[in-house]
Tab-separated table of C-alpha atoms and ligand atoms in Angstrom:
chain	number	residue	atom	x	y	z
O	1	UNK	CA	42.083	5.648	-24.755
O	2	UNK	CA	41.955	7.130	-20.981
O	3	UNK	CA	38.552	8.691	-20.383
O	4	UNK	CA	36.867	10.785	-17.799
O	5	UNK	CA	33.414	10.761	-17.772
O	6	UNK	CA	32.021	13.112	-14.973
O	7	UNK	CA	28.344	12.374	-13.609
O	8	UNK	CA	27.063	9.248	-13.788
O	9	UNK	CA	23.524	9.680	-14.711
O	10	UNK	CA	21.640	7.929	-17.678
O	11	UNK	CA	23.846	9.491	-20.153
O	12	UNK	CA	27.191	9.604	-17.888
O	13	UNK	CA	26.776	6.182	-17.093
O	14	UNK	CA	25.827	4.833	-20.352
O	15	UNK	CA	28.344	6.507	-22.096
O	16	UNK	CA	31.335	5.124	-19.894
O	17	UNK	CA	29.911	1.418	-19.934
O	18	UNK	CA	29.490	1.318	-23.583
O	19	UNK	CA	33.217	3.195	-24.401
O	20	UNK	CA	34.452	0.362	-21.657
O	21	UNK	CA	32.642	-2.014	-23.640
O	22	UNK	CA	34.232	-1.242	-26.541
O	23	UNK	CA	37.713	-1.282	-25.035
O	24	UNK	CA	38.316	1.907	-23.316
O	25	UNK	CA	39.689	2.585	-19.917
O	26	UNK	CA	36.884	4.542	-18.022
O	27	UNK	CA	36.825	6.508	-14.490
O	28	UNK	CA	33.356	7.478	-13.758
O	29	UNK	CA	33.327	10.641	-11.142
O	30	UNK	CA	30.523	11.267	-9.032
O	31	UNK	CA	29.948	13.500	-5.990
O	32	UNK	CA	27.080	11.191	-4.889
O	33	UNK	CA	28.886	8.789	-2.505
O	34	UNK	CA	25.634	6.560	-2.091
O	35	UNK	CA	25.553	6.396	-5.951
O	36	UNK	CA	29.330	4.984	-6.789
O	37	UNK	CA	28.718	2.672	-3.283
O	38	UNK	CA	25.895	1.305	-5.544
O	39	UNK	CA	28.091	1.225	-8.632
O	40	UNK	CA	31.058	-0.110	-6.719
O	41	UNK	CA	28.810	-3.198	-5.856
O	42	UNK	CA	28.355	-4.018	-9.968
O	43	UNK	CA	24.786	-2.602	-9.463
O	44	UNK	CA	22.818	0.321	-11.425
O	45	UNK	CA	20.983	2.987	-9.383
O	46	UNK	CA	18.091	3.133	-12.393
O	47	UNK	CA	16.433	0.432	-14.230
O	48	UNK	CA	17.831	-0.148	-17.736
O	49	UNK	CA	17.648	-3.370	-19.596
O	50	UNK	CA	21.245	-4.699	-20.364
O	51	UNK	CA	23.280	-2.066	-18.416
O	52	UNK	CA	23.730	-3.739	-14.875
O	53	UNK	CA	25.293	-6.580	-16.942
O	54	UNK	CA	27.675	-4.509	-18.886
O	55	UNK	CA	28.950	-2.206	-16.207
O	56	UNK	CA	29.497	-5.512	-14.366
O	57	UNK	CA	31.417	-7.120	-16.845
O	58	UNK	CA	34.076	-4.216	-17.458
O	59	UNK	CA	34.117	-3.325	-13.750
O	60	UNK	CA	35.210	-6.795	-13.180
O	61	UNK	CA	37.528	-6.909	-16.087
O	62	UNK	CA	38.941	-3.402	-14.598
O	63	UNK	CA	37.863	-1.054	-17.597
O	64	UNK	CA	35.323	0.999	-15.663
O	65	UNK	CA	36.179	2.337	-12.265
O	66	UNK	CA	34.130	4.466	-10.217
O	67	UNK	CA	35.494	7.253	-7.812
O	68	UNK	CA	34.406	10.881	-6.406
O	69	UNK	CA	38.258	12.159	-7.275
O	70	UNK	CA	37.510	14.378	-9.793
O	71	UNK	CA	41.148	15.497	-9.941
O	72	UNK	CA	42.509	12.030	-10.173
O	73	UNK	CA	40.064	11.551	-13.564
O	74	UNK	CA	40.796	14.226	-15.103
O	75	UNK	CA	44.753	14.128	-14.763
O	76	UNK	CA	44.774	10.873	-16.053
O	77	UNK	CA	42.388	11.340	-18.795
O	78	UNK	CA	43.094	12.234	-22.692
O	79	UNK	CA	39.185	12.763	-22.983
O	80	UNK	CA	36.914	14.284	-20.327
O	81	UNK	CA	33.178	13.917	-20.852
O	82	UNK	CA	30.866	16.469	-19.019
O	83	UNK	CA	27.814	14.479	-18.603
O	84	UNK	CA	25.889	16.103	-15.554
O	85	UNK	CA	22.295	17.252	-15.293
O	86	UNK	CA	20.876	20.155	-16.675
O	87	UNK	CA	17.530	20.481	-15.095
O	88	UNK	CA	15.034	23.185	-15.909
O	89	UNK	CA	14.884	26.174	-13.912
O	90	UNK	CA	10.973	27.271	-12.640
O	91	UNK	CA	11.037	29.516	-15.715
O	92	UNK	CA	11.780	26.585	-18.227
O	93	UNK	CA	15.498	27.857	-18.698
O	94	UNK	CA	18.058	25.077	-18.390
O	95	UNK	CA	19.934	25.431	-15.126
O	96	UNK	CA	23.653	24.772	-16.110
O	97	UNK	CA	25.273	25.594	-12.614
O	98	UNK	CA	26.497	21.762	-12.539
O	99	UNK	CA	28.042	21.675	-15.833
O	100	UNK	CA	29.803	25.438	-14.427
O	101	UNK	CA	31.251	23.779	-11.342
O	102	UNK	CA	32.653	20.934	-13.172
O	103	UNK	CA	34.305	23.385	-15.611
O	104	UNK	CA	35.976	24.979	-12.861
O	105	UNK	CA	36.958	21.974	-11.164
O	106	UNK	CA	38.748	20.381	-14.146
O	107	UNK	CA	40.331	23.571	-14.800
O	108	UNK	CA	41.725	23.703	-11.276
O	109	UNK	CA	42.877	20.275	-11.850
O	110	UNK	CA	44.440	20.280	-15.663
O	111	UNK	CA	46.045	23.608	-15.076
O	112	UNK	CA	50.217	23.390	-16.099
O	113	UNK	CA	49.363	20.065	-17.681
O	114	UNK	CA	51.147	19.670	-20.816
O	115	UNK	CA	49.502	17.273	-22.466
O	116	UNK	CA	46.651	17.864	-24.893
O	117	UNK	CA	43.137	17.133	-23.530
O	118	UNK	CA	39.728	17.212	-25.253
O	119	UNK	CA	36.838	18.007	-23.045
O	120	UNK	CA	33.440	16.891	-24.085
O	121	UNK	CA	30.094	18.261	-23.498
O	122	UNK	CA	27.321	15.302	-23.359
O	123	UNK	CA	25.041	17.253	-21.408
O	124	UNK	CA	22.461	18.918	-23.280
O	125	UNK	CA	23.542	22.929	-23.149
O	126	UNK	CA	22.266	26.162	-24.485
O	127	UNK	CA	24.061	27.290	-27.320
O	128	UNK	CA	27.033	29.262	-26.316
O	129	UNK	CA	27.797	26.596	-23.514
O	130	UNK	CA	31.187	25.497	-25.240
O	131	UNK	CA	32.739	28.807	-25.324
O	132	UNK	CA	31.591	29.433	-21.708
O	133	UNK	CA	33.525	26.505	-20.833
O	134	UNK	CA	36.364	27.235	-22.797
O	135	UNK	CA	36.357	30.853	-21.162
O	136	UNK	CA	36.510	29.502	-17.709
O	137	UNK	CA	39.424	27.094	-18.786
O	138	UNK	CA	41.250	30.190	-19.836
O	139	UNK	CA	40.613	32.201	-16.985
O	140	UNK	CA	41.938	29.645	-14.623
O	141	UNK	CA	45.102	29.948	-16.599
O	142	UNK	CA	44.822	26.467	-18.744
O	143	UNK	CA	46.737	27.364	-22.026
O	144	UNK	CA	44.589	26.694	-25.037
O	145	UNK	CA	47.197	24.951	-26.153
O	146	UNK	CA	46.579	22.151	-24.551
O	147	UNK	CA	42.671	21.837	-24.803
O	148	UNK	CA	39.944	22.220	-26.884
O	149	UNK	CA	36.320	22.431	-25.908
O	150	UNK	CA	33.768	19.788	-28.136
O	151	UNK	CA	29.957	19.279	-28.367
O	152	UNK	CA	29.313	15.793	-28.917
O	153	UNK	CA	25.126	15.570	-28.497
O	154	UNK	CA	23.763	12.164	-27.260
O	155	UNK	CA	20.504	11.003	-28.448
O	156	UNK	CA	19.948	7.777	-26.444
O	157	UNK	CA	16.363	6.913	-25.451
O	158	UNK	CA	15.919	5.545	-21.963
O	159	UNK	CA	14.936	1.847	-22.081
O	160	UNK	CA	16.899	1.068	-25.115
O	161	UNK	CA	19.862	3.288	-24.508
O	162	UNK	CA	22.926	0.875	-24.807
O	163	UNK	CA	21.385	-0.092	-28.557
O	164	UNK	CA	21.022	3.811	-29.266
O	165	UNK	CA	24.654	4.363	-27.661
O	166	UNK	CA	25.968	1.407	-30.080
O	167	UNK	CA	23.891	1.734	-32.981
O	168	UNK	CA	23.684	5.535	-33.623
O	169	UNK	CA	21.997	7.145	-36.523
O	170	UNK	CA	24.505	9.766	-36.773
O	171	UNK	CA	27.256	10.991	-34.047
O	172	UNK	CA	27.378	14.540	-34.149
O	173	UNK	CA	30.757	15.962	-33.022
O	174	UNK	CA	31.119	19.762	-32.759
O	175	UNK	CA	34.557	20.811	-32.792
O	176	UNK	CA	36.637	24.243	-33.483
O	177	UNK	CA	39.833	22.551	-34.659
O	178	UNK	CA	40.472	19.387	-36.526
O	179	UNK	CA	42.766	17.823	-33.829
O	180	UNK	CA	40.190	17.708	-31.252
O	181	UNK	CA	37.298	16.344	-34.143
O	182	UNK	CA	39.812	13.756	-35.140
O	183	UNK	CA	40.294	12.078	-31.677
O	184	UNK	CA	36.695	11.841	-30.835
O	185	UNK	CA	36.342	10.173	-34.375
O	186	UNK	CA	38.657	7.645	-33.471
O	187	UNK	CA	36.709	6.865	-30.045
O	188	UNK	CA	33.785	6.142	-32.445
O	189	UNK	CA	35.270	4.579	-35.009
O	190	UNK	CA	34.617	0.844	-34.163
O	191	UNK	CA	30.814	2.230	-34.330
O	192	UNK	CA	30.909	2.511	-38.057
O	193	UNK	CA	28.282	5.202	-37.816
O	194	UNK	CA	28.252	8.253	-40.142
O	195	UNK	CA	29.804	11.004	-37.932
O	196	UNK	CA	28.853	14.798	-38.723
O	197	UNK	CA	31.314	17.208	-38.120
O	198	UNK	CA	29.607	20.773	-37.076
O	199	UNK	CA	30.206	23.845	-35.408
O	200	UNK	CA	30.333	23.718	-31.539
O	201	UNK	CA	27.110	25.938	-31.612
O	202	UNK	CA	25.584	24.020	-34.281
O	203	UNK	CA	25.989	20.710	-32.405
O	204	UNK	CA	24.644	22.533	-29.143
O	205	UNK	CA	21.433	23.412	-31.308
O	206	UNK	CA	21.181	19.988	-33.297
O	207	UNK	CA	20.190	17.949	-29.960
O	208	UNK	CA	17.598	20.846	-29.047
O	209	UNK	CA	16.274	20.714	-32.485
O	210	UNK	CA	16.079	16.999	-32.661
O	211	UNK	CA	14.235	16.824	-29.610
O	212	UNK	CA	12.133	19.609	-30.511
O	213	UNK	CA	10.769	17.978	-33.913
O	214	UNK	CA	10.102	14.665	-32.105
O	215	UNK	CA	7.877	16.236	-29.595
O	216	UNK	CA	6.514	18.368	-32.453
O	217	UNK	CA	5.644	15.157	-34.571
O	218	UNK	CA	3.938	13.545	-31.386
O	219	UNK	CA	1.852	16.753	-30.600
O	220	UNK	CA	0.956	16.997	-34.305
O	221	UNK	CA	-0.401	13.466	-34.224
O	222	UNK	CA	-2.311	14.117	-30.780
O	223	UNK	CA	-3.959	16.969	-32.461
O	224	UNK	CA	-4.962	14.803	-35.435
O	225	UNK	CA	-5.968	12.029	-32.884
O	226	UNK	CA	-8.296	14.905	-31.587
O	227	UNK	CA	-9.921	16.026	-34.631
O	228	UNK	CA	-10.478	12.094	-35.407
O	229	UNK	CA	-12.479	11.928	-32.318
O	230	UNK	CA	-14.939	14.726	-33.587
O	231	UNK	CA	-15.165	13.451	-37.107
O	232	UNK	CA	-15.276	9.870	-36.542
O	233	UNK	CA	-11.814	8.605	-37.841
O	234	UNK	CA	-9.447	6.296	-36.305
O	235	UNK	CA	-6.325	7.846	-35.398
O	236	UNK	CA	-4.082	4.224	-35.880
O	237	UNK	CA	-5.484	3.991	-39.568
O	238	UNK	CA	-4.673	7.505	-40.282
O	239	UNK	CA	-1.129	7.776	-38.976
O	240	UNK	CA	-0.158	4.443	-40.334
O	241	UNK	CA	-0.910	5.495	-43.745
O	242	UNK	CA	0.449	9.306	-43.123
O	243	UNK	CA	4.085	7.481	-41.918
O	244	UNK	CA	4.108	5.265	-44.801
O	245	UNK	CA	5.218	8.584	-46.807
O	246	UNK	CA	8.652	8.268	-46.559
O	247	UNK	CA	8.686	12.140	-46.141
O	248	UNK	CA	7.013	11.769	-42.900
O	249	UNK	CA	8.101	8.515	-41.530
O	250	UNK	CA	6.229	5.968	-39.091
O	251	UNK	CA	8.213	7.010	-35.907
O	252	UNK	CA	6.960	8.979	-33.360
O	253	UNK	CA	3.574	9.578	-34.658
O	254	UNK	CA	1.928	7.187	-31.645
O	255	UNK	CA	-1.180	9.385	-30.284
O	256	UNK	CA	-1.352	9.372	-26.435
O	257	UNK	CA	-1.034	10.672	-23.445
O	258	UNK	CA	1.681	13.199	-24.914
O	259	UNK	CA	5.414	13.290	-24.334
O	260	UNK	CA	6.758	12.935	-21.131
O	261	UNK	CA	10.207	11.976	-19.515
O	262	UNK	CA	13.288	13.989	-18.565
O	263	UNK	CA	14.262	15.080	-21.903
O	264	UNK	CA	11.626	16.201	-24.099
O	265	UNK	CA	9.542	18.533	-22.178
O	266	UNK	CA	12.764	20.075	-20.602
O	267	UNK	CA	14.543	20.623	-24.171
O	268	UNK	CA	11.439	21.981	-25.704
O	269	UNK	CA	10.996	24.526	-22.377
O	270	UNK	CA	14.663	25.336	-22.733
O	271	UNK	CA	14.723	25.750	-26.594
O	272	UNK	CA	11.447	28.287	-25.929
O	273	UNK	CA	13.695	30.124	-23.330
O	274	UNK	CA	16.883	30.214	-25.472
O	275	UNK	CA	14.902	31.739	-28.509
O	276	UNK	CA	13.106	34.168	-26.688
O	277	UNK	CA	16.079	35.361	-24.611
O	278	UNK	CA	17.571	35.936	-28.121
O	279	UNK	CA	14.540	37.898	-29.600
O	280	UNK	CA	12.506	35.530	-31.549
O	281	UNK	CA	9.061	34.381	-29.953
O	282	UNK	CA	8.538	30.354	-31.348
O	283	UNK	CA	4.985	29.860	-32.433
O	284	UNK	CA	5.951	25.893	-33.275
O	285	UNK	CA	7.099	25.349	-30.118
O	286	UNK	CA	4.781	27.065	-27.683
O	287	UNK	CA	1.970	25.115	-29.332
O	288	UNK	CA	3.643	21.983	-29.162
O	289	UNK	CA	3.759	22.803	-25.595
O	290	UNK	CA	0.420	23.656	-25.101
O	291	UNK	CA	-0.834	20.599	-27.018
O	292	UNK	CA	1.068	18.477	-24.926
O	293	UNK	CA	-0.865	19.840	-21.993
O	294	UNK	CA	-4.045	19.954	-23.258
O	295	UNK	CA	-3.567	16.364	-24.129
O	296	UNK	CA	-3.173	14.973	-20.618
O	297	UNK	CA	-6.173	17.467	-19.537
O	298	UNK	CA	-8.320	15.968	-22.277
O	299	UNK	CA	-8.039	12.467	-20.787
O	300	UNK	CA	-8.661	12.798	-17.260
O	301	UNK	CA	-11.568	15.018	-18.265
O	302	UNK	CA	-12.911	12.127	-20.572
O	303	UNK	CA	-12.267	9.965	-17.100
O	304	UNK	CA	-14.243	12.432	-14.976
O	305	UNK	CA	-16.942	12.511	-17.269
O	306	UNK	CA	-17.355	8.906	-17.781
O	307	UNK	CA	-17.292	7.948	-14.241
O	308	UNK	CA	-19.513	11.167	-13.263
O	309	UNK	CA	-19.113	11.151	-9.449
O	310	UNK	CA	-15.716	9.367	-8.903
O	311	UNK	CA	-15.848	10.141	-4.986
O	312	UNK	CA	-14.269	6.681	-3.201
O	313	UNK	CA	-14.210	4.808	-6.897
O	314	UNK	CA	-11.371	2.678	-6.734
O	315	UNK	CA	-9.384	3.359	-10.108
O	316	UNK	CA	-6.589	1.349	-11.287
O	317	UNK	CA	-3.598	2.562	-13.288
O	318	UNK	CA	-1.787	0.072	-15.399
O	319	UNK	CA	1.646	1.429	-15.839
O	320	UNK	CA	3.361	4.463	-14.044
O	321	UNK	CA	6.851	4.995	-15.558
O	322	UNK	CA	7.023	7.776	-18.712
O	323	UNK	CA	6.824	4.905	-21.165
O	324	UNK	CA	8.066	1.125	-20.972
O	325	UNK	CA	11.656	-0.027	-19.864
O	326	UNK	CA	12.538	2.630	-17.634
O	327	UNK	CA	11.255	3.106	-13.872
O	328	UNK	CA	11.942	6.879	-14.495
O	329	UNK	CA	8.361	9.113	-13.666
O	330	UNK	CA	9.948	12.256	-14.435
O	331	UNK	CA	7.079	13.881	-16.475
O	332	UNK	CA	5.130	10.664	-16.501
O	333	UNK	CA	1.533	11.275	-17.650
O	334	UNK	CA	0.537	8.648	-14.572
O	335	UNK	CA	1.311	11.810	-12.087
O	336	UNK	CA	-0.618	14.213	-13.389
O	337	UNK	CA	-3.511	11.598	-13.942
O	338	UNK	CA	-3.098	10.115	-10.082
O	339	UNK	CA	-3.142	13.631	-8.842
O	340	UNK	CA	-6.047	14.843	-10.459
O	341	UNK	CA	-8.190	11.785	-9.800
O	342	UNK	CA	-7.072	11.810	-5.967
O	343	UNK	CA	-8.062	15.163	-5.640
O	344	UNK	CA	-11.524	14.278	-6.549
O	345	UNK	CA	-11.600	11.617	-4.012
O	346	UNK	CA	-10.940	8.635	-6.169
O	347	UNK	CA	-9.213	5.748	-4.451
O	348	UNK	CA	-6.015	4.965	-6.713
O	349	UNK	CA	-4.422	1.113	-7.148
O	350	UNK	CA	-1.541	0.781	-9.558
O	351	UNK	CA	0.722	-1.981	-10.914
O	352	UNK	CA	4.073	-1.440	-12.634
O	353	UNK	CA	6.615	-3.819	-13.626
O	354	UNK	CA	9.747	-1.855	-13.107
O	355	UNK	CA	8.645	1.926	-11.562
O	356	UNK	CA	7.100	0.637	-7.661
O	357	UNK	CA	9.990	1.522	-5.947
O	358	UNK	CA	10.654	5.209	-7.766
O	359	UNK	CA	6.638	5.531	-7.636
O	360	UNK	CA	6.581	4.709	-4.052
O	361	UNK	CA	8.729	8.140	-2.964
O	362	UNK	CA	6.427	10.350	-4.719
O	363	UNK	CA	2.955	8.845	-4.366
O	364	UNK	CA	2.112	8.101	-0.754
O	365	UNK	CA	-1.315	7.816	-1.385
O	366	UNK	CA	-1.594	4.924	-3.711
O	367	UNK	CA	-1.704	1.414	-3.263
O	368	UNK	CA	0.815	-0.626	-5.065
O	369	UNK	CA	0.142	-4.246	-6.395
O	370	UNK	CA	2.646	-6.747	-7.138
O	371	UNK	CA	0.459	-8.775	-9.553
O	372	UNK	CA	-1.943	-7.139	-12.409
O	373	UNK	CA	-5.025	-9.302	-11.992
O	374	UNK	CA	-4.618	-8.451	-7.969
O	375	UNK	CA	-4.690	-4.870	-8.597
O	376	UNK	CA	-7.834	-4.859	-10.747
O	377	UNK	CA	-9.945	-6.674	-8.276
O	378	UNK	CA	-13.174	-4.671	-7.587
O	379	UNK	CA	-11.810	-1.805	-10.169
O	380	UNK	CA	-14.484	0.751	-11.052
O	381	UNK	CA	-12.143	1.748	-13.948
O	382	UNK	CA	-8.808	0.607	-15.419
O	383	UNK	CA	-6.511	3.186	-16.949
O	384	UNK	CA	-3.830	2.319	-19.284
O	385	UNK	CA	-0.815	4.909	-18.640
O	386	UNK	CA	2.354	3.137	-20.072
O	387	UNK	CA	2.235	0.227	-22.873
O	388	UNK	CA	4.106	-1.976	-20.917
O	389	UNK	CA	4.243	-5.212	-23.116
O	390	UNK	CA	2.733	-7.505	-20.482
O	391	UNK	CA	-0.159	-5.153	-20.657
O	392	UNK	CA	-1.031	-6.228	-24.458
O	393	UNK	CA	-2.418	-9.450	-24.132
O	394	UNK	CA	-4.262	-9.628	-20.902
O	395	UNK	CA	-6.864	-12.067	-19.956
O	396	UNK	CA	-10.034	-10.404	-20.568
O	397	UNK	CA	-12.353	-12.973	-19.699
O	398	UNK	CA	-10.481	-13.065	-16.359
O	399	UNK	CA	-10.279	-9.478	-16.171
O	400	UNK	CA	-14.434	-8.548	-17.028
O	401	UNK	CA	-15.275	-11.328	-13.944
O	402	UNK	CA	-12.763	-9.415	-11.365
O	403	UNK	CA	-13.338	-5.726	-11.794
O	404	UNK	CA	-16.439	-4.184	-10.446
O	405	UNK	CA	-17.080	-1.816	-13.639
O	406	UNK	CA	-15.681	-2.939	-16.911
O	407	UNK	CA	-14.321	0.061	-18.279
O	408	UNK	CA	-10.954	0.668	-20.077
O	409	UNK	CA	-9.208	4.135	-20.430
O	410	UNK	CA	-6.498	3.010	-22.985
O	411	UNK	CA	-4.286	6.146	-22.904
O	412	UNK	CA	-1.674	4.355	-25.200
O	413	UNK	CA	-4.107	2.658	-27.865
O	414	UNK	CA	-2.616	-0.542	-27.283
O	415	UNK	CA	-6.213	-2.560	-27.543
O	416	UNK	CA	-8.576	-2.792	-30.356
O	417	UNK	CA	-11.404	-1.126	-29.568
O	418	UNK	CA	-13.789	-3.640	-31.428
O	419	UNK	CA	-12.574	-6.635	-29.632
O	420	UNK	CA	-12.681	-5.105	-26.323
O	421	UNK	CA	-16.346	-3.870	-26.878
O	422	UNK	CA	-17.594	-7.178	-27.854
O	423	UNK	CA	-15.848	-8.262	-24.622
O	424	UNK	CA	-18.375	-6.347	-23.030
O	425	UNK	CA	-16.196	-3.498	-21.774
O	426	UNK	CA	-16.767	0.460	-21.974
O	427	UNK	CA	-13.588	0.911	-24.176
O	428	UNK	CA	-12.204	4.801	-24.423
O	429	UNK	CA	-9.203	5.266	-26.039
O	430	UNK	CA	-7.544	8.119	-28.124
O	431	UNK	CA	-8.800	9.687	-31.373
O	432	UNK	CA	-10.702	6.333	-32.153
U	501	UDX	C1	14.248	11.386	-26.105
U	501	UDX	C2	14.568	11.018	-27.434
U	501	UDX	O1	13.823	10.134	-28.353
U	501	UDX	C3	16.106	11.067	-27.426
U	501	UDX	O2	16.754	10.801	-28.864
U	501	UDX	C4	16.887	11.857	-26.419
U	501	UDX	O3	18.381	11.742	-26.128
U	501	UDX	C5	16.362	12.002	-25.085
U	501	UDX	O4	14.866	11.650	-25.265
U	501	UDX	P1	13.360	9.616	-24.199
U	501	UDX	O5	12.822	11.039	-23.276
U	501	UDX	O6	14.373	8.734	-23.522
U	501	UDX	O7	14.254	9.755	-25.415
U	501	UDX	O8	12.203	8.741	-24.936
U	501	UDX	P2	11.491	8.849	-26.183
U	501	UDX	O9	11.352	7.583	-27.021
U	501	UDX	O10	11.544	9.534	-27.283
U	501	UDX	O11	9.962	9.085	-25.380
U	501	UDX	C6	9.742	10.698	-25.269
U	501	UDX	C7	8.096	10.495	-24.821
U	501	UDX	O12	7.153	10.708	-26.116
U	501	UDX	C8	7.612	9.631	-24.099
U	501	UDX	O13	6.852	9.825	-22.949
U	501	UDX	C9	6.889	8.707	-25.221
U	501	UDX	O14	5.643	8.222	-24.520
U	501	UDX	C10	6.070	9.937	-26.106
U	501	UDX	N1	5.995	9.413	-27.063
U	501	UDX	C11	6.763	8.778	-28.216
U	501	UDX	C12	4.265	9.287	-27.933
U	501	UDX	O15	3.736	9.746	-26.954
U	501	UDX	N2	4.453	9.111	-29.219
U	501	UDX	C13	5.290	8.489	-29.884
U	501	UDX	O16	4.939	8.004	-30.688
U	501	UDX	C14	6.997	8.323	-29.291
């Protein structure tokens, strides 16, 4: 099929590359000319394992092209994906300006067209956006006979985006008619995944509800971790056994620094806003968000309390990205830790396998190191902020010799406290 994908961010680019890889012809559209130049070279403007290779391969084969010419793309395409950003406004509401603009541009450019096109919203948008996009097209004299708006939320995670896209637990297609539903179903046919047909409005809410539930699981386990700390239980043991109950499930029960990233925090805020706007004050979601704030503040509090006067102390952060296998720093706990400690006069050094370039733009007062052990030299404390695999098996004998003060704050509970303590370190984890 011929597809246009508007927006070459995470969701847009992964969608484009994966559909191209399945044999479709993709035109990826973006207004950002610099980004297009990078993509033209076969490079990807962010870190995502496997994506550059997939983009390059399909670009060379002519199945994926990059352009700023939205008009050409939408005229050629049978299916048009809207995959632009919906960042949070200051009040938490999702900013849908980009979706509005794209809808207007599509309308202007397919006016008078006589072939049926499906417009698919992949961006995470407030419930009702599908109807608004339809209205924009109709107001611009595009006949409803020739288009239909579908909601097809994307559930991929950064760091495992390709595999998540190609092996989804379910594909949700929110459509108002069988014709549009069948076209999108056909597009996904080769994935052999479970397809769920819903109304457009349900599909829009499914995305928010899914992310809200994941965030709830994280805040829940963080709350239990905080109880563990006070009563002497170990959250790793508790979460493992709790998660063995099939009704609960093991995933998303890792206590830590709380959820960050480009989706969970923004989607919880947007859902809270959507609910309030519609006359309901959601109590669980409110608490989920509050526990998440508390979690990082409590961790920073532990660092300050343990190190006492931190002015002039050299604190080394292992990991900066909000999770492993990405260079994304959006809502990363490391940022809040660094800002709080820097304000109190600490000297921050950091090592991250992928996020150094992104981090340099926002963290001018941090000294970045190319090597873990170089970073740890003379450290007054080690703060593990991201559970990159290479931090799991550190040579602690060596670490002990090069640090000034053997203290580890393990924000992701990746180390065995007993073993670390036996090696002469002070260990402070979460809920243990
Ligand atoms: C999330 C959703 O998982 C995905 O379905 C949606 O499409 C986009 O948002 P992503 O933000 O890429 O994906 O990462 P995810 O793996 O979900 O982690 C989100 C945050 O939760 C990270 O900060 C992570 O560290 C944290 N987390 C996750 C925990 O603190 N504990 C856990 O057990 C799992």
